[in-house]
Structure formats: structure tokens, C-alpha cells
């Protein structure tokens, strides 16, 4: 049996495990993450809440209007690296990157998330775009995926590593990544004091684990135990204010192109990206 056939068989096996059996095996921390993200991605509930409640739980979403430059970088990375490959959107949320990878020509595009609601949303969205043949989504534990060894060519970790215990997540990623494989991580950075203050003042937008585990360069040093770390880039310093002055976004992006290249100053970025490459 080929690696891809083994992978598909394993996906069927994972999908056949009952939700109750799987849920009962999770730790309290992981159950809290599941419940938080089930609530966070409940599309029907979002249409029924008032503006004050929305601002309390989802007010940070407006700032993602400022992330065009980093989104473009991620989209280009997907288009470059996934054609003909087995791709994994690791802790995929609503599966946006897995769907992009399927559209970009991935041989098989997988999404994995602890949230049942997220998996349902992603599955429905892929079907609506006619991508069900190549895009597949499963509910699973990112720290213990049950996927076969060396079965994934390309992985994206988008805004989710800070939800995990990296002492489990990095070894698991190394295990499932094929020789020569690549991972792109997109993460918030834990240095800017104003952003840290905003996180402190908006506690309902994050899980308890997440609040304490925003990534720093210490985590990159830890990643080097498992991978070759390359292409670290920094994004969004002044452009964070763009939702309040949207007409200034192009100018702020230009300023950020300079500031994010200056050592020390670049650590004030909201987001950073880096590649993890297989050392097998």
C-alpha cells in the first residue's frame, strides 16, 4: 500500500471513531479549546447576537482588515508549494487554507481541527465550491493526529500554534512531515506592549491557554530542535491602526515594509511568519 493509500485509509479510520469516544479521551485543556472554538465558529449564533456582545467576543476581527500583505504572502506560498502535493491545514478552523490548496492543485488537501463546528463549516464550504473530491476535513487532536508517519508534504499552521503545547505539537509535526517537506507558520508575536495590553483588556476573545502562550523567539529556538527554521518575516506594526483610518492602509503598509526590516523594531510586529523544513 502506498503512503497516500495508507493515509486515506487512516482518514477513514479516524472518521469512524465516535465523537463521544474521542471527546472522552481529551484532556480538560483540550476540551476547553474545543468548546471555545465550537462557540467561536457557530455561524448561526453569530447572526443572532447584538453588537455589544459581538464586540466583546469578536471585536478583534476588525483588525484583520490590516493583514492584506501577510495574507498575500501566504496565498503565494500556497500556490508555489502545494500543486501535486499532500497538504495539511493543521488546526484548520473553517478550512480556508485547505480550500485554497485544493483550488491550487493539491493532490489531496486535508484540514484537521479539534472543533466539530469548524470541520462542519469547512466540509460545507468545500462542497459548495465543488472541491469535495480533493479537500477533506476531520475532527482530530492536533497534538496526536493519528496520521501515518511521513505522510504529509506541505503543512500550514495559521494562527494556531499558540493554542497547543509545542512540546507535543512540534514532535507530532515532525513525525507526519515527509522527507523534504515544508511547514509555513503564521503566528501572533508576543512583544509589542500595546498589543499585549489589548489582549489583557479583552479576555473573552481568547482561551486561558492561548493568553499565556503567544509565540516569541524562544519558541523559534525550541522549534530548531525538530526542524530547520528558515524565512522568518515580520508583519504589521503601524498598519494595525488601519481599521480606524482605512484610507491610510497603503501608506502604513509602506512604512511597515521599512520598520519590519529593522532589528529590534521588527519585534513590535503583530504577526510573524516562518518556515519549518524537514531534516529527515
Steps between C-alpha positions, in 0.01 A plus 500: 500500500640842402539783751199683353283188508604442861415860580154476345433176688606667824269793433211259466601337828520834682164604357345179627577572866191626684510861620415392854782244518749750360381787721524290817868437426588870492663687786313784673719754317409358161131478586508869592659580162238292318210667677644848447545447127164331455347817642735731313418350159126446540380695198132491593569635848706784352197627310292515818719694744480874566779742416630530858531123534669478163753764603568317828577165338600587142608863505856410403385375158493853361878520528543222247408759236859616539658166406482516120879483457550191716191332349640558152830344608320192634285467187807518277676241716208262460492546123874434481532199728181292489432398136513120479574466873320364804414811700385539861328804649600427860228612743318628196214702648247545221744349252583811299858399422409138426244622248756734344744209477241278331431778252876541443537138391586299810478126438321475834417791728423417862367709782520389861341676796391420855171688445208307356334825386815602314520167318134525401545856370808403300336191352195701394711778348714256301188326369346833400810569290505156339819396679381200702702258286833648609421688825423292806450604862520301823450570869822404674753599765782703344743376766414137420367495144510118445621573145766266355870581531647715221164526325468879448706703252394855585340641816364839601464598866297821486444678829472182702834391646435718806197281572722192533766359728799527269685223684239269344412692183852536358591130535163407348555735205848357449359147508233554235709725273651319202874520423561830322167633629429860601283674756395865493401646837310827537484617858443797726818629667524563874708819535303814411384649836190666350384174343569316825288758685216458249507122554484554876202735467304260274512168689181352352656485153753233600532176693701493822772291334520731200548811712813354658658350187529767231821412315838668541849439367548255786251274323698530176810384684301204631379422146863463389519178704262344248533695175717721288347846562513738204340809346396682817306812403321770699170671417276786612623763741335829402240337274320365808322837528362473144147393608467844660653685201446262204600755237853497647560125463717520183725761663519307826597184310785690339619620841481144631715369216778715644435454871470121481853480360660684793638266771329563831227714347374200305415332830217753538321322215158352559565192284804303393541213257764230478569176316576169667674256268548128542844383607428132423 
